[in-house]
Short mmCIF file of C-alpha atoms and ligand atoms in Angstrom, two decimals:
data_model
loop_
_atom_site.label_atom_id
_atom_site.label_comp_id
_atom_site.label_asym_id
_atom_site.label_seq_id
_atom_site.Cartn_x
_atom_site.Cartn_y
_atom_site.Cartn_z
CA MET A 1 -101.93 115.92 -145.04
CA PHE A 2 -105.67 115.89 -144.45
CA SER A 3 -107.67 118.55 -146.16
CA ILE A 4 -111.27 119.67 -146.42
CA LYS A 5 -111.99 122.13 -149.23
CA ASP A 6 -115.19 124.15 -149.76
CA LEU A 7 -117.24 121.38 -148.16
CA THR A 8 -121.00 121.66 -148.16
CA ILE A 9 -122.95 118.95 -146.38
CA LYS A 10 -126.66 118.29 -146.70
CA ALA A 11 -129.02 115.99 -144.87
CA GLN A 12 -132.64 115.61 -145.92
CA ASP A 13 -132.14 118.53 -148.33
CA LYS A 14 -131.11 120.82 -145.50
CA GLU A 15 -127.69 122.42 -145.66
CA LEU A 16 -125.86 121.68 -142.40
CA ILE A 17 -122.31 122.73 -143.29
CA HIS A 18 -121.46 125.41 -145.79
CA ASN A 19 -118.12 126.01 -147.49
CA LEU A 20 -115.95 124.48 -144.81
CA ASN A 21 -112.17 124.59 -145.17
CA LEU A 22 -109.73 122.82 -142.89
CA THR A 23 -106.18 121.57 -143.37
CA ILE A 24 -104.42 119.30 -140.92
CA ASN A 25 -100.79 118.41 -141.56
CA ASP A 26 -99.42 115.04 -140.50
CA GLY A 27 -98.83 114.89 -136.77
CA GLU A 28 -100.82 118.04 -136.02
CA ILE A 29 -103.58 118.32 -133.46
CA HIS A 30 -106.61 120.42 -134.29
CA VAL A 31 -109.52 121.18 -132.01
CA LEU A 32 -113.03 121.87 -133.21
CA MET A 33 -115.27 123.75 -130.81
CA GLY A 34 -118.68 125.32 -131.27
CA PRO A 35 -122.16 125.56 -129.76
CA ASN A 36 -124.46 122.54 -129.65
CA GLY A 37 -126.01 121.68 -132.97
CA THR A 38 -123.56 123.60 -135.16
CA GLY A 39 -122.50 120.52 -137.11
CA LYS A 40 -119.35 119.19 -135.45
CA SER A 41 -120.54 115.59 -135.38
CA THR A 42 -121.98 116.02 -138.85
CA ILE A 43 -118.48 116.80 -140.13
CA CYS A 44 -116.98 113.79 -138.32
CA GLN A 45 -119.60 111.41 -139.71
CA THR A 46 -119.35 112.86 -143.21
CA ILE A 47 -115.59 112.31 -143.36
CA PHE A 48 -116.46 108.61 -143.05
CA HIS A 49 -119.36 108.80 -145.50
CA HIS A 50 -122.21 108.17 -143.13
CA PRO A 51 -125.23 107.41 -145.35
CA ALA A 52 -127.35 110.12 -143.69
CA TYR A 53 -125.14 112.90 -145.05
CA GLU A 54 -124.56 114.03 -148.59
CA ILE A 55 -121.48 115.86 -149.79
CA ALA A 56 -123.18 118.49 -151.93
CA ASN A 57 -119.97 120.29 -152.82
CA GLY A 58 -116.26 120.27 -152.08
CA SER A 59 -113.69 117.63 -151.35
CA ILE A 60 -112.12 115.71 -148.50
CA THR A 61 -108.64 114.30 -149.09
CA TYR A 62 -106.12 112.37 -147.05
CA HIS A 63 -102.60 111.69 -148.32
CA ASP A 64 -103.74 112.53 -151.86
CA HIS A 65 -106.66 110.12 -151.75
CA LEU A 66 -110.02 111.73 -152.46
CA LEU A 67 -112.33 110.38 -149.76
CA ASN A 68 -115.55 111.61 -151.40
CA ASP A 69 -116.09 108.43 -153.37
CA LEU A 70 -114.63 105.88 -150.97
CA THR A 71 -116.54 103.49 -148.72
CA PRO A 72 -116.14 103.64 -144.92
CA THR A 73 -114.06 100.44 -145.15
CA GLU A 74 -111.66 102.01 -147.64
CA ILE A 75 -111.43 105.23 -145.62
CA SER A 76 -110.60 103.26 -142.49
CA ARG A 77 -107.93 101.29 -144.30
CA LEU A 78 -106.21 104.53 -145.29
CA GLY A 79 -105.59 104.95 -141.56
CA LEU A 80 -108.54 107.05 -140.40
CA PHE A 81 -110.40 106.32 -137.19
CA LEU A 82 -113.62 107.80 -135.82
CA LEU A 83 -114.50 107.73 -132.17
CA ASN A 84 -118.22 108.51 -132.04
CA GLN A 85 -119.86 110.93 -129.63
CA ASN A 86 -122.41 108.25 -128.78
CA PRO A 87 -120.86 104.86 -129.52
CA ILE A 88 -123.54 102.36 -130.54
CA GLU A 89 -124.03 98.99 -128.89
CA ILE A 90 -123.94 95.81 -130.94
CA GLU A 91 -125.21 92.76 -129.16
CA GLY A 92 -123.71 89.46 -130.24
CA ILE A 93 -120.35 90.66 -131.59
CA THR A 94 -117.45 90.76 -129.14
CA ASN A 95 -114.59 93.26 -129.20
CA ALA A 96 -112.14 90.42 -129.80
CA GLU A 97 -114.12 89.11 -132.77
CA LEU A 98 -114.45 92.61 -134.22
CA LEU A 99 -110.76 93.42 -133.94
CA ARG A 100 -109.63 89.97 -135.10
CA ASN A 101 -111.77 90.27 -138.23
CA ALA A 102 -110.69 93.85 -138.89
CA LEU A 103 -107.00 92.91 -138.66
CA ASN A 104 -107.39 89.70 -140.62
CA GLU A 105 -109.11 91.49 -143.48
CA LYS A 106 -106.62 94.33 -143.54
CA ASN A 107 -103.42 92.32 -143.35
CA ASP A 108 -102.12 89.83 -145.85
CA THR A 109 -100.50 87.68 -143.21
CA PRO A 110 -102.71 85.75 -140.78
CA LEU A 111 -103.02 87.16 -137.30
CA ASP A 112 -100.65 85.87 -134.63
CA ILE A 113 -103.29 85.12 -132.03
CA PHE A 114 -100.85 84.96 -129.09
CA LYS A 115 -99.37 88.34 -129.89
CA PHE A 116 -102.88 89.70 -130.42
CA ASN A 117 -104.03 88.51 -127.00
CA ASP A 118 -100.94 89.91 -125.31
CA GLU A 119 -101.50 93.23 -126.98
CA LEU A 120 -105.15 93.32 -125.92
CA ASN A 121 -104.12 92.72 -122.30
CA GLU A 122 -101.47 95.40 -122.56
CA VAL A 123 -103.92 97.98 -123.92
CA CYS A 124 -106.50 97.14 -121.25
CA LYS A 125 -103.88 98.10 -118.66
CA ILE A 126 -103.14 101.41 -120.40
CA ILE A 127 -106.78 102.42 -120.53
CA ASP A 128 -107.68 100.90 -117.18
CA LEU A 129 -110.33 98.54 -118.51
CA PRO A 130 -110.77 95.04 -117.02
CA LYS A 131 -109.40 92.39 -119.41
CA GLU A 132 -112.83 90.73 -119.52
CA PHE A 133 -114.03 93.62 -121.67
CA VAL A 134 -112.16 92.10 -124.59
CA HIS A 135 -114.76 89.35 -124.67
CA ARG A 136 -117.76 91.56 -124.09
CA ASP A 137 -120.14 92.52 -126.87
CA ILE A 138 -119.31 95.85 -128.51
CA ASN A 139 -120.33 98.58 -126.04
CA TYR A 140 -123.26 96.40 -125.02
CA ASN A 141 -124.59 97.25 -121.55
CA MET A 142 -121.50 99.33 -120.86
CA SER A 143 -121.66 102.61 -118.95
CA GLY A 144 -121.04 105.86 -120.82
CA GLY A 145 -117.46 106.07 -119.60
CA GLU A 146 -116.75 102.40 -120.26
CA LYS A 147 -117.93 102.83 -123.84
CA LYS A 148 -115.42 105.61 -124.47
CA LYS A 149 -112.61 103.47 -123.07
CA ASN A 150 -113.82 100.52 -125.08
CA GLU A 151 -113.52 102.60 -128.24
CA LEU A 152 -109.98 103.48 -127.20
CA LEU A 153 -109.25 99.76 -127.07
CA HIS A 154 -110.17 99.60 -130.76
CA LEU A 155 -107.98 102.61 -131.48
CA PHE A 156 -104.89 101.17 -129.81
CA ILE A 157 -105.26 97.85 -131.64
CA LEU A 158 -106.02 99.29 -135.09
CA LYS A 159 -103.29 101.97 -134.83
CA PRO A 160 -104.75 104.66 -137.08
CA SER A 161 -102.69 107.59 -138.36
CA PHE A 162 -105.58 110.08 -138.41
CA ILE A 163 -107.89 110.13 -135.41
CA ILE A 164 -111.21 111.90 -135.01
CA LEU A 165 -112.35 112.13 -131.40
CA ASP A 166 -115.94 113.34 -131.18
CA GLU A 167 -116.38 114.39 -127.56
CA ILE A 168 -114.43 111.53 -126.06
CA ASP A 169 -114.37 113.57 -122.84
CA SER A 170 -118.13 113.76 -122.37
CA GLY A 171 -119.47 111.50 -119.65
CA LEU A 172 -116.08 110.70 -118.14
CA ASP A 173 -115.44 111.04 -114.42
CA VAL A 174 -112.30 112.78 -113.13
CA ASP A 175 -110.23 109.59 -112.94
CA ALA A 176 -111.38 108.38 -116.34
CA LEU A 177 -110.53 111.76 -117.88
CA LYS A 178 -107.03 111.41 -116.49
CA THR A 179 -106.66 107.86 -117.80
CA VAL A 180 -107.99 108.80 -121.23
CA GLY A 181 -105.79 111.92 -121.39
CA GLU A 182 -102.69 109.94 -120.48
CA ALA A 183 -103.58 107.14 -122.89
CA LEU A 184 -104.06 109.58 -125.77
CA LYS A 185 -100.80 111.32 -124.93
CA LYS A 186 -99.03 107.97 -124.92
CA TYR A 187 -100.55 107.05 -128.26
CA TYR A 188 -99.50 110.41 -129.69
CA GLU A 189 -95.93 109.98 -128.48
CA LEU A 190 -95.74 106.43 -129.83
CA TYR A 191 -97.28 106.90 -133.27
CA HIS A 192 -97.46 110.65 -133.86
CA PRO A 193 -100.89 110.61 -135.55
CA SER A 194 -102.89 113.61 -136.70
CA ILE A 195 -105.82 114.24 -134.38
CA LEU A 196 -109.05 116.17 -134.76
CA ILE A 197 -110.54 116.70 -131.31
CA VAL A 198 -114.14 117.81 -130.96
CA THR A 199 -114.75 119.08 -127.46
CA HIS A 200 -116.44 121.66 -125.26
CA HIS A 201 -113.68 121.59 -122.63
CA ASN A 202 -109.97 122.14 -122.12
CA TYR A 203 -109.28 119.25 -119.82
CA LEU A 204 -107.98 116.79 -122.43
CA LEU A 205 -106.25 119.51 -124.41
CA ASP A 206 -103.90 120.12 -121.49
CA TYR A 207 -102.27 116.77 -122.24
CA PHE A 208 -100.91 118.20 -125.50
CA SER A 209 -98.30 120.91 -125.82
CA SER A 210 -99.52 122.51 -129.02
CA TYR A 211 -102.67 122.49 -131.05
CA GLN A 212 -104.82 124.73 -133.20
CA VAL A 213 -108.37 125.66 -132.33
CA HIS A 214 -111.27 126.31 -134.70
CA ILE A 215 -114.70 127.63 -133.81
CA LEU A 216 -117.59 126.34 -135.86
CA LYS A 217 -120.74 128.40 -136.09
CA ASP A 218 -123.60 128.56 -138.59
CA GLY A 219 -122.10 125.76 -140.64
CA HIS A 220 -118.58 127.07 -141.10
CA ILE A 221 -115.42 128.01 -139.23
CA VAL A 222 -115.74 131.57 -137.93
CA GLN A 223 -112.51 131.81 -136.01
CA SER A 224 -109.21 129.94 -135.65
CA GLY A 225 -106.50 130.37 -133.09
CA SER A 226 -104.21 128.68 -130.62
CA LYS A 227 -104.50 127.35 -127.07
CA GLU A 228 -105.58 130.71 -125.68
CA LEU A 229 -108.72 130.72 -127.81
CA ALA A 230 -109.86 127.42 -126.30
CA LYS A 231 -109.21 128.74 -122.79
CA GLN A 232 -111.05 131.96 -123.54
CA ILE A 233 -114.06 130.11 -124.97
CA GLU A 234 -114.37 127.88 -121.93
CA LYS A 235 -114.21 130.93 -119.66
CA THR A 236 -116.54 133.33 -121.40
CA GLY A 237 -118.54 131.33 -123.94
CA PHE A 238 -118.91 131.46 -127.68
CA GLU A 239 -121.06 134.57 -128.05
CA ALA A 240 -118.71 136.89 -126.20
CA ASN A 241 -115.71 135.71 -128.15
CA ILE A 242 -117.14 135.63 -131.60
CA ILE A 243 -118.74 139.06 -131.19
CA ASN A 244 -115.47 140.52 -129.90
CA ASP A 245 -113.69 139.05 -132.82
CA ASN A 246 -116.14 140.48 -135.33
CA LYS A 247 -115.68 143.88 -133.80
CA LYS A 248 -112.01 143.68 -134.61
CA TYR A 249 -112.88 143.66 -138.27
CA GLU A 250 -115.34 146.50 -138.13
CA MET B 1 -119.75 72.34 -124.33
CA THR B 2 -120.27 70.67 -127.69
CA ILE B 3 -122.87 68.27 -128.94
CA LYS B 4 -120.31 65.45 -128.63
CA ASN B 5 -120.30 65.60 -124.86
CA MET B 6 -123.99 66.33 -124.58
CA ASN B 7 -126.46 63.73 -123.46
CA LYS B 8 -127.97 62.33 -126.68
CA LEU B 9 -131.41 60.91 -127.14
CA SER B 10 -132.80 59.35 -130.29
CA LEU B 11 -136.56 59.31 -130.45
CA VAL B 12 -138.01 56.48 -132.47
CA GLY B 13 -141.72 55.77 -132.67
CA GLU B 14 -144.62 58.14 -132.94
CA THR B 15 -145.02 58.92 -129.27
CA SER B 16 -142.46 59.31 -126.53
CA ASN B 17 -142.61 60.30 -122.91
CA LEU B 18 -139.81 62.47 -121.63
CA GLN B 19 -139.27 63.28 -118.00
CA ASP B 20 -136.50 65.22 -116.22
CA THR B 21 -134.16 65.23 -119.15
CA ASN B 22 -131.31 67.35 -120.32
CA ALA B 23 -130.49 66.17 -123.82
CA PHE B 24 -129.80 66.75 -127.46
CA ILE B 25 -132.65 64.93 -129.15
CA THR B 26 -132.85 63.55 -132.65
CA ILE B 27 -136.18 62.81 -134.24
CA ASN B 28 -136.76 60.62 -137.28
CA GLU B 29 -140.47 60.83 -138.00
CA ASP B 30 -143.57 62.83 -137.07
CA THR B 31 -143.54 62.73 -133.30
CA THR B 32 -145.65 63.45 -130.25
CA LEU B 33 -143.74 64.16 -127.06
CA ASN B 34 -145.36 64.03 -123.66
CA LEU B 35 -143.24 66.16 -121.36
CA SER B 36 -143.04 66.22 -117.58
CA GLY B 37 -140.68 67.35 -114.88
CA LYS B 38 -137.70 69.54 -115.66
CA LEU B 39 -136.38 69.40 -119.19
CA THR B 40 -133.76 71.15 -121.28
CA LEU B 41 -133.91 69.97 -124.86
CA TYR B 42 -131.93 70.76 -127.97
CA ASN B 43 -132.96 69.67 -131.41
CA TYR B 44 -131.45 70.28 -134.84
CA ASP B 45 -134.01 69.46 -137.48
CA THR B 46 -133.08 69.13 -141.13
CA HIS B 47 -135.89 66.69 -142.00
CA ASN B 48 -138.83 68.87 -141.04
CA TYR B 49 -140.91 66.40 -139.11
CA ASN B 50 -144.10 67.63 -137.57
CA LEU B 51 -143.85 67.84 -133.85
CA GLU B 52 -146.50 67.84 -131.16
CA LEU B 53 -145.56 68.73 -127.60
CA ASN B 54 -147.84 68.05 -124.67
CA LEU B 55 -147.29 69.62 -121.28
CA PRO B 56 -150.26 68.50 -119.18
CA SER B 57 -149.08 69.94 -115.84
CA ASN B 58 -146.22 71.04 -113.61
CA THR B 59 -143.62 70.90 -116.33
CA ASN B 60 -140.67 73.15 -116.67
CA CYS B 61 -139.28 72.92 -120.16
CA TYR B 62 -136.75 74.82 -122.25
CA LEU B 63 -136.47 73.84 -125.90
CA ASN B 64 -133.83 75.23 -128.22
CA LEU B 65 -134.85 74.22 -131.69
CA VAL B 66 -133.00 74.85 -134.94
CA LYS B 67 -134.91 74.14 -138.11
CA ILE B 68 -133.32 74.07 -141.52
CA LEU B 69 -136.65 74.44 -143.23
CA THR B 70 -137.08 72.94 -146.68
CA LYS B 71 -140.80 72.09 -146.66
CA ASP B 72 -144.05 73.01 -144.93
CA ASN B 73 -144.46 71.67 -141.44
CA TYR B 74 -145.80 72.47 -138.01
CA LEU B 75 -145.15 72.52 -134.33
CA ASN B 76 -148.13 72.08 -132.03
CA LEU B 77 -147.88 72.95 -128.41
CA ASN B 78 -150.56 71.89 -125.95
CA ILE B 79 -150.28 73.44 -122.53
CA GLY B 80 -152.34 72.38 -119.50
CA ASN B 81 -151.85 73.75 -115.98
CA ASP B 82 -148.91 75.15 -114.02
CA ASN B 83 -146.23 74.92 -116.70
CA ASN B 84 -143.23 76.97 -117.60
CA PHE B 85 -142.34 76.62 -121.23
CA THR B 86 -139.76 78.50 -123.25
CA LEU B 87 -139.15 77.86 -126.90
CA GLU B 88 -136.18 79.46 -128.63
CA LEU B 89 -136.52 78.69 -132.29
CA LEU B 90 -134.25 79.49 -135.20
CA ILE B 91 -135.53 78.88 -138.71
CA ILE B 92 -133.13 78.96 -141.63
CA ASN B 93 -135.44 78.72 -144.58
CA GLU B 94 -134.69 77.38 -148.04
CA GLY B 95 -137.41 77.46 -150.70
CA ASN B 96 -141.00 78.70 -150.41
CA ASN B 97 -142.32 77.32 -147.18
CA ASN B 98 -144.94 77.76 -144.51
CA PHE B 99 -144.28 77.01 -140.91
CA HIS B 100 -147.19 76.77 -138.50
CA LEU B 101 -146.68 77.27 -134.84
CA ASN B 102 -149.82 76.46 -132.88
CA ILE B 103 -149.96 77.14 -129.19
CA ASN B 104 -152.99 76.05 -127.21
CA ILE B 105 -153.26 76.99 -123.58
CA SER B 106 -156.20 75.17 -122.07
CA GLY B 107 -155.47 75.46 -118.35
CA ASP B 108 -154.33 77.92 -115.69
CA ASN B 109 -151.17 79.41 -114.32
CA ASN B 110 -148.74 78.93 -117.19
CA ASN B 111 -145.76 80.92 -118.33
CA VAL B 112 -145.21 80.51 -122.04
CA ILE B 113 -142.45 82.27 -123.92
CA ILE B 114 -142.07 81.78 -127.65
CA LYS B 115 -139.04 83.37 -129.24
CA ALA B 116 -138.35 82.83 -132.91
CA ARG B 117 -135.66 84.18 -135.21
CA ILE B 118 -136.02 83.68 -138.93
CA ILE B 119 -133.68 84.07 -141.83
CA ASN B 120 -133.72 82.98 -145.46
CA LYS B 121 -130.85 80.99 -146.86
CA ASN B 122 -130.94 82.59 -150.31
CA SER B 123 -132.81 85.10 -152.41
CA LYS B 124 -135.02 82.45 -154.00
CA SER B 125 -136.55 81.60 -150.64
CA SER B 126 -139.61 82.92 -148.93
CA LEU B 127 -141.01 81.99 -145.60
CA ASN B 128 -144.40 82.43 -144.12
CA LEU B 129 -144.55 81.94 -140.38
CA ILE B 130 -148.02 81.55 -138.99
CA CYS B 131 -148.16 81.71 -135.28
CA ASP B 132 -151.54 80.93 -133.74
CA GLY B 133 -151.78 81.38 -130.02
CA LYS B 134 -155.01 80.33 -128.32
CA VAL B 135 -155.89 80.81 -124.71
CA LEU B 136 -159.15 79.04 -123.97
CA THR B 137 -162.26 80.25 -122.13
CA ASN B 138 -162.39 80.04 -118.35
CA THR B 139 -158.63 79.88 -117.97
CA LYS B 140 -156.74 82.25 -115.69
CA ASP B 141 -153.31 83.46 -114.60
CA ASN B 142 -151.57 82.73 -117.86
CA ASN B 143 -148.60 84.65 -119.11
CA PHE B 144 -147.97 84.42 -122.81
CA ILE B 145 -145.15 86.14 -124.65
CA GLU B 146 -144.40 85.93 -128.35
CA ASP B 147 -141.24 87.53 -129.67
CA LEU B 148 -140.79 86.90 -133.39
CA LYS B 149 -138.06 88.46 -135.48
CA GLY B 150 -137.08 88.10 -139.09
CA LEU B 151 -133.82 89.32 -140.56
CA VAL B 152 -134.00 90.04 -144.28
CA THR B 153 -130.52 89.65 -145.73
CA ASN B 154 -131.28 89.47 -149.43
CA THR B 155 -134.15 89.92 -151.84
CA ALA B 156 -136.01 86.98 -150.30
CA SER B 157 -139.12 87.63 -148.26
CA ILE B 158 -140.33 86.84 -144.79
CA THR B 159 -143.87 87.19 -143.55
CA ILE B 160 -144.97 86.61 -140.01
CA LYS B 161 -148.62 86.34 -139.07
CA PRO B 162 -149.12 86.36 -135.36
CA ASN B 163 -152.66 85.53 -134.40
CA MET B 164 -153.73 85.59 -130.83
CA PHE B 165 -157.10 84.21 -129.90
CA MET B 166 -157.91 85.10 -126.35
CA ASP B 167 -161.18 83.74 -125.06
CA THR B 168 -160.47 85.13 -121.64
CA ASN B 169 -159.44 88.44 -120.10
CA GLU B 170 -157.43 86.70 -117.43
CA VAL B 171 -154.28 86.47 -119.47
CA LEU B 172 -151.23 88.63 -119.75
CA ALA B 173 -150.27 88.43 -123.39
CA ASN B 174 -147.60 90.29 -125.18
CA HIS B 175 -146.41 90.03 -128.70
CA LEU B 176 -143.58 91.60 -130.54
CA VAL B 177 -143.03 91.08 -134.24
CA THR B 178 -140.28 92.70 -136.24
CA ILE B 179 -138.99 92.05 -139.71
CA SER B 180 -136.04 94.15 -140.67
CA SER B 181 -132.95 94.35 -142.76
CA PHE B 182 -129.47 95.08 -141.43
CA ASN B 183 -129.28 98.10 -139.15
CA PRO B 184 -127.48 100.79 -141.22
CA ASP B 185 -125.86 102.31 -138.12
CA GLU B 186 -124.38 98.94 -137.18
CA LEU B 187 -123.08 98.41 -140.71
CA PHE B 188 -121.61 101.92 -140.71
CA TYR B 189 -119.93 101.38 -137.36
CA LEU B 190 -118.35 98.07 -138.35
CA THR B 191 -117.15 99.31 -141.73
CA THR B 192 -115.58 102.45 -140.24
CA LEU B 193 -113.34 100.05 -138.36
CA GLY B 194 -112.06 98.63 -141.63
CA ILE B 195 -114.33 95.63 -141.92
CA SER B 196 -115.69 94.98 -145.40
CA LEU B 197 -119.43 95.29 -145.96
CA LYS B 198 -119.76 91.56 -146.70
CA GLU B 199 -117.90 90.58 -143.54
CA ALA B 200 -119.90 93.08 -141.47
CA GLN B 201 -123.13 91.53 -142.76
CA LYS B 202 -121.84 88.06 -141.95
CA MET B 203 -120.99 89.16 -138.44
CA LEU B 204 -124.47 90.61 -137.95
CA ILE B 205 -126.09 87.41 -139.24
CA ASN B 206 -124.05 85.42 -136.75
CA ALA B 207 -125.03 87.80 -133.97
CA PHE B 208 -128.69 87.36 -134.94
CA ILE B 209 -128.42 83.57 -135.02
CA TYR B 210 -126.53 83.21 -131.76
CA SER B 211 -128.88 85.56 -129.99
CA ILE B 212 -131.22 82.56 -129.92
CA VAL B 213 -129.10 79.51 -130.55
CA ASN B 214 -126.91 77.82 -127.99
CA PRO B 215 -123.24 77.69 -129.02
CA ILE B 216 -123.42 73.88 -128.91
CA PHE B 217 -125.01 74.11 -132.37
CA LYS B 218 -121.96 75.86 -133.77
CA ASP B 219 -120.44 72.90 -135.60
CA LEU B 220 -123.74 72.03 -137.24
CA LEU B 221 -124.53 75.61 -138.21
CA ASN B 222 -121.12 76.35 -139.66
CA GLU B 223 -122.19 74.55 -142.79
CA GLU B 224 -125.20 76.79 -143.35
CA VAL B 225 -124.02 79.57 -145.58
CA ILE B 226 -126.48 82.39 -146.01
CA ASP B 227 -126.48 84.36 -149.24
CA ILE B 228 -126.29 88.12 -148.91
CA GLU B 229 -127.34 90.34 -151.76
N1 ATP C 301 -129.27 113.09 -140.31
C1 ATP C 301 -129.70 114.33 -140.06
N2 ATP C 301 -130.80 114.81 -140.67
C2 ATP C 301 -131.24 116.07 -140.43
N3 ATP C 301 -130.63 116.90 -139.58
C3 ATP C 301 -129.54 116.48 -138.95
C4 ATP C 301 -129.02 115.17 -139.16
N4 ATP C 301 -127.93 115.02 -138.38
C5 ATP C 301 -127.78 116.19 -137.73
N5 ATP C 301 -128.74 117.06 -138.06
C6 ATP C 301 -128.89 118.44 -137.56
O1 ATP C 301 -127.69 119.12 -137.86
C7 ATP C 301 -127.30 119.98 -136.82
C8 ATP C 301 -125.89 119.65 -136.38
O2 ATP C 301 -125.89 118.47 -135.62
P1 ATP C 301 -124.55 117.87 -135.01
O3 ATP C 301 -124.88 116.61 -134.31
O4 ATP C 301 -123.54 117.79 -136.08
O5 ATP C 301 -124.17 119.01 -133.97
P2 ATP C 301 -122.91 119.10 -132.98
O6 ATP C 301 -122.18 120.34 -133.35
O7 ATP C 301 -122.14 117.86 -132.99
O8 ATP C 301 -123.62 119.36 -131.58
P3 ATP C 301 -123.25 118.82 -130.07
O9 ATP C 301 -122.24 119.79 -129.52
O10 ATP C 301 -124.55 118.95 -129.36
O11 ATP C 301 -122.75 117.44 -130.18
C9 ATP C 301 -128.35 119.83 -135.74
O12 ATP C 301 -129.27 120.86 -135.84
C10 ATP C 301 -128.98 118.50 -136.04
O13 ATP C 301 -130.32 118.48 -135.61
MG1 MG C 302 -121.83 116.37 -131.64
#
């Protein structure tokens, strides 16, 4: 189980998230939606302890490990994976080198380089990325869509059990959306991870049969629901839905 | 390609003339090189000899120079007319040292690119790079680019003093100097993928080094361990 309790996040002394609560059981898919600038990426980065954000209150736990005091390395090794909204480029380090080092450090047994190469080729086919990308520098000079697929390459090789996808669908063309949707579905069927999907659209969600939706506004979750909520939001926007919902309580 | 199957050239004597050469050169004392034609040169310098390069005219030269710096020394570059010269220099510094890079452009129509990457071997080291670029009076159509970067990996210090003396307006000069530590976003990214902080820093040091150094130097550089603190 992954759980966020009473989480307050600050950056530069400004409170960005206030009293956030979220529980995701193993194998569940949760979707986080919300207007621009409400703190969705902030939450994703804070789970991994990005130095820009401070946990002012509350706790984040995964499988009984308190993440608050762990380093990004330790958090990753518990099985968490973050796919960034804007993946950074690192010139001079190739995907292959990155993944080889990550696996070598994590595992006690040395990496079987033949198996590793075969697997890389296999994954490239699944995500429709030319094999040469394995030897390209991390996201360097890649197009927006290629970067997202490149990050999926990392995901498939590292095999996390808890995945955070921060707008993986932004910047993808129709064919790429289809490839990414199918790849994620395949990954889900193979490994049954928990997934937190941050998105503004329903397209990728349609690849999954069930999921829960949460709407983030003013630093906390204002509404939770199922599939229909995500559909409704995409159709009529946040304002209409949240206001309607408030009226229910009046 | 490795150094083993590279054309090797040992320079003995104070002055040598090099023409149309593609070689890994070794130098064993203070040396003046007169260059002409088309040259691609690699040099790995652990002895810190002073070097003077003369390009009187019509020379097209690329020099990839790795210096394991353990004492003060200099590189003088004298450029005449109609030359293309690119220096890609890596300095791995050990101890408190000054390195002087003097570039004199006395003629017309040259393209000169100086790229340097600097790193200290350990926290007890400090390096002062003084880069004097002079373009003399009455010269024209010169293009002069300096791109100097230091990566601070520990408590050691790096200073870079780029001085450009332009006695003419007819020159296109550009200089870029940055001294920085590891990029926190890059460290964050690598560690979120399960790489330890130490290993992430090592990877970024390698990326920095090989952004300027040809892979043929790999075997030689593997022995240079850089302390991270
Ligand atoms: N390091 C920071 N320092 C100060 N303010 C920040 C920092 N990071 C984010 N913010 C602010 O916090 C708010 C939330 O930003 P965040 O990127 O989390 O939004 P988001 O919900 O992901 O939006 P989008 O849908 O546009 O991706 C914004 O107002 C942003 O300007
Ligand atoms: Mg965002």
